[in-house]
Amino acid sequence: MRKPLMAGNWKMNKTVGEAVAMVKALKTAVADVTDVEILVCPTYTALYAVYNEIKDSNINLGAQNLFWEAKGAFTGEISPSMVKDAGCSYVIIGHSERRQYFGETDETVNKRTKAAFGAGLIPIVCVGETLEEREKNITFQVVETQVRGGLANLTAEESAAVVIAYEPVWAIGTGKTATPQQAQEVHAFIRKIYKEIYGDAADKVRILYGGSVNPKNVSDLMKQSDIDGGLVGGASLEAESFTQLVKY
Ligand code: PEP
């Protein structure tokens, strides 16, 4: 059985104080949850402070990116072991905003994914088509290329442990959610492709949906057989709405 994962991507939001206050409230509200894995992904600057607040709780910590090199002259970058050292167990890789604004490609996604595993982190690898690609009817081709490229060359253990997030770009931060059927169709396709590459790991790998998930649409999305959780931006920023998602 795949344990559902509800992950909050806070993007470039919250000071250290705001981030700690949020998890303080969240910790109490979700203390009774055992059947869903809970994850928050604050900005780098707030990681360690948030870690100290949640280290004895059922909330996990993730970063929003990392660089693949271990150390050295890479001004402004953060290494996988630094992310681990700050208390993280997960890291988001290849979010569409990084692909769109920071030149992320399937090749760099793959380097980051492998480096994350090398440091003992679980990568959450994001894939998804733009509106233009959906309208051109090339969603499946785009997603297949991203899955085959970004998730290439994993070991058997890594291929089962990695998390994939399907995030149609047109649904991120727009309030336009994919219908549960649209999302399920792509999730099932991703699992099929993944089976071709990694065999039985496809039954274990968790595939999250992301794109304007909110307390109203979460339960219908989570009823779909190939949706194993959510990667949530806006609705993860407040303890109250994120709690509703965790308790869908
Ligand atoms: C995201 O940041 O990955 C995301 C899906 O954002 P939102 O939930 O705000 O659409």
Coordinates of C-alpha atoms and ligand atoms in Angstrom, one line a residue:
M1 CA 0.0 0.0 0.0
R2 CA 1.2 3.5 -0.8
K3 CA 0.9 5.9 2.1
P4 CA -0.5 9.2 1.0
L5 CA 1.8 12.2 1.2
M6 CA 0.5 15.7 1.6
A7 CA 3.4 18.2 0.8
G8 CA 3.3 21.9 1.1
N9 CA 5.5 24.0 -1.2
W10 CA 5.8 27.4 0.4
K11 CA 7.8 28.8 -2.5
M12 CA 9.4 32.2 -1.7
N13 CA 7.1 33.0 1.2
K14 CA 7.5 33.5 4.9
T15 CA 10.2 34.9 7.1
V16 CA 11.8 32.6 9.7
G17 CA 9.4 33.8 12.4
E18 CA 6.3 33.3 10.1
A19 CA 7.5 29.9 9.1
V20 CA 8.0 28.8 12.7
A21 CA 4.6 30.2 13.8
M22 CA 2.9 28.3 11.0
V23 CA 4.4 24.9 11.9
K24 CA 3.7 25.5 15.6
A25 CA 0.0 25.8 14.8
L26 CA 0.1 22.9 12.3
K27 CA 1.9 20.6 14.7
T28 CA -1.0 20.8 17.2
A29 CA -3.7 20.5 14.5
V30 CA -2.3 17.4 12.9
A31 CA -0.9 15.7 16.0
D32 CA -3.4 12.9 15.7
V33 CA -2.7 12.1 12.0
T34 CA -1.0 8.7 11.4
D35 CA -2.4 7.6 8.0
V36 CA -1.0 10.5 5.9
E37 CA 2.6 11.6 5.7
I38 CA 2.9 15.3 6.2
L39 CA 5.6 17.5 4.6
V40 CA 6.4 21.2 4.6
C41 CA 9.0 22.7 2.2
P42 CA 10.0 26.2 3.5
T43 CA 12.6 28.5 1.9
Y44 CA 16.2 27.6 2.7
T45 CA 16.6 30.4 5.3
A46 CA 13.8 28.9 7.4
L47 CA 14.7 25.2 7.1
Y48 CA 16.7 24.8 10.3
A49 CA 14.4 26.8 12.5
V50 CA 11.4 24.9 11.2
Y51 CA 13.3 21.6 11.8
N52 CA 13.8 22.5 15.4
E53 CA 10.1 23.2 15.8
I54 CA 8.9 19.9 14.2
K55 CA 11.7 17.4 14.9
D56 CA 9.7 15.4 17.4
S57 CA 6.4 15.7 15.5
N58 CA 4.8 13.8 12.6
I59 CA 5.7 16.6 10.2
N60 CA 8.6 16.1 7.8
L61 CA 10.8 18.8 6.3
G62 CA 11.8 19.3 2.7
A63 CA 13.8 21.8 0.6
Q64 CA 12.6 23.3 -2.7
N65 CA 15.8 22.7 -4.7
L66 CA 19.4 21.7 -4.3
F67 CA 22.6 21.8 -6.4
W68 CA 24.2 18.5 -7.4
E69 CA 27.8 19.3 -6.5
A70 CA 29.0 18.4 -3.0
K71 CA 31.0 21.6 -2.3
G72 CA 33.2 24.3 -3.7
A73 CA 33.1 27.5 -5.7
F74 CA 29.4 27.7 -6.6
T75 CA 28.3 31.0 -5.1
G76 CA 24.7 31.0 -4.0
E77 CA 24.1 27.3 -4.3
I78 CA 23.2 24.7 -1.6
S79 CA 24.6 21.2 -1.6
P80 CA 22.6 18.0 -1.0
S81 CA 24.4 17.3 2.3
M82 CA 23.7 20.9 3.5
V83 CA 20.0 20.3 2.8
K84 CA 20.2 17.1 4.8
D85 CA 22.2 18.8 7.6
A86 CA 19.4 21.4 7.9
G87 CA 17.0 18.6 8.9
C88 CA 15.4 17.7 5.6
S89 CA 14.3 14.3 4.5
Y90 CA 12.8 15.4 1.2
V91 CA 13.6 17.8 -1.6
I92 CA 11.5 19.1 -4.5
I93 CA 13.3 18.9 -7.8
G94 CA 12.4 20.4 -11.2
H95 CA 9.3 22.4 -10.1
S96 CA 7.8 24.1 -13.2
E97 CA 8.8 27.5 -11.8
R98 CA 12.4 26.4 -11.8
R99 CA 12.1 25.0 -15.3
Q100 CA 10.4 28.3 -16.5
Y101 CA 12.5 30.9 -14.7
F102 CA 15.8 29.2 -13.9
G103 CA 16.6 27.0 -16.9
E104 CA 16.0 23.6 -15.3
T105 CA 16.0 20.8 -17.9
D106 CA 15.4 17.1 -17.7
E107 CA 19.2 16.6 -17.6
T108 CA 19.7 18.9 -14.6
V109 CA 16.6 17.4 -12.9
N110 CA 18.2 14.0 -13.2
K111 CA 21.5 15.3 -11.8
R112 CA 19.8 16.8 -8.8
T113 CA 17.6 13.7 -8.3
K114 CA 20.7 11.4 -8.2
A115 CA 22.5 13.8 -5.9
A116 CA 19.6 14.0 -3.6
F117 CA 19.6 10.2 -3.2
G118 CA 23.4 10.3 -2.7
A119 CA 22.8 12.5 0.4
G120 CA 20.0 10.3 1.8
L121 CA 17.2 12.6 0.7
I122 CA 14.0 11.6 -1.1
P123 CA 13.5 13.7 -4.2
I124 CA 10.0 14.8 -5.3
V125 CA 10.4 15.1 -9.1
C126 CA 7.9 17.4 -10.8
V127 CA 6.6 16.9 -14.3
G128 CA 3.7 18.5 -16.2
E129 CA 2.6 20.1 -19.4
T130 CA 2.0 23.8 -20.2
L131 CA -1.4 25.0 -21.4
E132 CA 0.0 25.3 -25.0
E133 CA 1.2 21.7 -24.8
R134 CA -2.2 20.5 -23.6
E135 CA -4.0 22.4 -26.3
K136 CA -1.7 20.8 -28.9
N137 CA -2.6 17.4 -27.5
I138 CA 1.0 16.6 -26.6
T139 CA 0.5 16.2 -22.9
F140 CA 1.5 12.5 -22.8
Q141 CA 4.6 13.0 -25.0
V142 CA 5.8 15.9 -22.8
V143 CA 5.2 14.0 -19.6
E144 CA 6.8 10.8 -20.9
T145 CA 9.9 12.7 -21.9
Q146 CA 10.2 14.4 -18.5
V147 CA 9.7 11.1 -16.7
R148 CA 12.2 9.2 -18.8
G149 CA 14.8 12.0 -18.7
G150 CA 14.4 13.3 -15.1
L151 CA 14.1 9.9 -13.5
A152 CA 16.8 8.0 -15.6
N153 CA 19.3 5.6 -14.1
L154 CA 17.8 5.1 -10.7
T155 CA 18.8 2.0 -8.7
A156 CA 16.0 -0.5 -7.8
E157 CA 15.7 1.0 -4.3
E158 CA 15.7 4.6 -5.6
S159 CA 13.1 3.9 -8.2
A160 CA 10.6 2.7 -5.6
A161 CA 11.5 5.5 -3.1
V162 CA 11.3 8.5 -5.4
V163 CA 8.1 10.6 -5.4
I164 CA 6.8 12.0 -8.7
A165 CA 4.6 15.1 -8.7
Y166 CA 2.3 15.6 -11.7
E167 CA 1.7 19.3 -11.9
P168 CA 0.0 20.7 -15.1
V169 CA 1.6 24.1 -15.4
W170 CA -1.7 25.7 -16.3
A171 CA -3.2 24.6 -13.0
I172 CA -0.4 25.9 -10.7
G173 CA -1.4 29.0 -8.8
T174 CA -4.2 29.8 -11.2
G175 CA -7.2 28.4 -9.3
K176 CA -7.8 26.1 -12.3
T177 CA -7.6 22.6 -11.0
A178 CA -7.4 19.6 -13.4
T179 CA -10.6 17.6 -13.0
P180 CA -10.1 14.4 -11.0
Q181 CA -10.5 12.5 -14.3
Q182 CA -8.0 14.6 -16.1
A183 CA -5.5 14.1 -13.3
Q184 CA -6.1 10.4 -13.0
E185 CA -5.6 9.9 -16.7
V186 CA -2.1 11.4 -16.6
H187 CA -1.2 9.7 -13.3
A188 CA -2.2 6.3 -14.7
F189 CA -0.1 7.1 -17.8
I190 CA 2.9 8.0 -15.7
R191 CA 2.6 4.8 -13.8
K192 CA 2.4 2.8 -17.0
I193 CA 5.6 4.5 -18.4
Y194 CA 7.3 4.0 -15.1
K195 CA 6.4 0.3 -15.2
E196 CA 8.1 0.0 -18.6
I197 CA 11.3 1.5 -17.1
Y198 CA 11.4 0.2 -13.5
G199 CA 8.9 -2.8 -13.4
D200 CA 7.3 -3.4 -10.1
A201 CA 8.6 -0.2 -8.5
A202 CA 5.7 1.4 -10.4
D203 CA 3.3 -0.1 -7.9
K204 CA 5.2 1.4 -5.0
V205 CA 6.1 4.9 -6.4
R206 CA 3.9 7.7 -5.1
I207 CA 2.5 10.1 -7.6
L208 CA 1.3 13.4 -6.2
Y209 CA -1.0 15.8 -8.0
G210 CA -0.3 19.5 -7.8
G211 CA -2.2 22.5 -9.2
S212 CA -4.6 24.6 -7.2
V213 CA -5.4 21.8 -4.7
N214 CA -7.7 23.2 -2.0
P215 CA -9.9 22.0 0.9
K216 CA -12.9 21.8 -1.5
N217 CA -11.4 19.7 -4.3
V218 CA -8.9 17.5 -2.4
S219 CA -11.2 14.6 -1.5
D220 CA -12.3 14.0 -5.1
L221 CA -8.7 14.1 -6.3
M222 CA -7.6 11.7 -3.5
K223 CA -10.3 9.2 -4.5
Q224 CA -8.5 8.5 -7.8
S225 CA -6.7 5.2 -7.7
D226 CA -3.4 6.6 -9.0
I227 CA -3.3 9.8 -7.0
D228 CA -1.2 9.3 -3.9
G229 CA -1.2 12.7 -2.4
G230 CA -0.8 16.4 -3.2
L231 CA 2.0 18.9 -3.8
V232 CA 0.3 22.1 -2.7
G233 CA 1.3 25.7 -3.0
G234 CA -1.2 28.4 -1.9
A235 CA -3.4 26.3 0.3
S236 CA -0.3 25.0 2.3
L237 CA 0.6 28.4 3.6
E238 CA -1.9 28.6 6.4
A239 CA -2.1 26.0 9.1
E240 CA -5.9 25.8 8.9
S241 CA -6.2 25.1 5.2
F242 CA -3.2 22.8 5.1
T243 CA -4.7 20.8 8.0
Q244 CA -7.9 20.4 6.0
L245 CA -5.9 19.0 3.2
V246 CA -4.0 16.6 5.4
K247 CA -7.3 15.4 6.9
Y248 CA -9.1 15.2 3.5
Ligands
PEP1 C1 2.9 24.2 -6.4 O1 3.5 25.1 -6.0 O2 3.5 23.2 -6.7 C2 1.5 24.3 -6.6 C3 0.8 23.3 -7.1 O3 0.9 25.5 -6.3 P1 -0.7 25.8 -6.1 O4 -1.2 24.8 -5.2 O5 -0.7 27.2 -5.5 O6 -1.3 25.8 -7.5

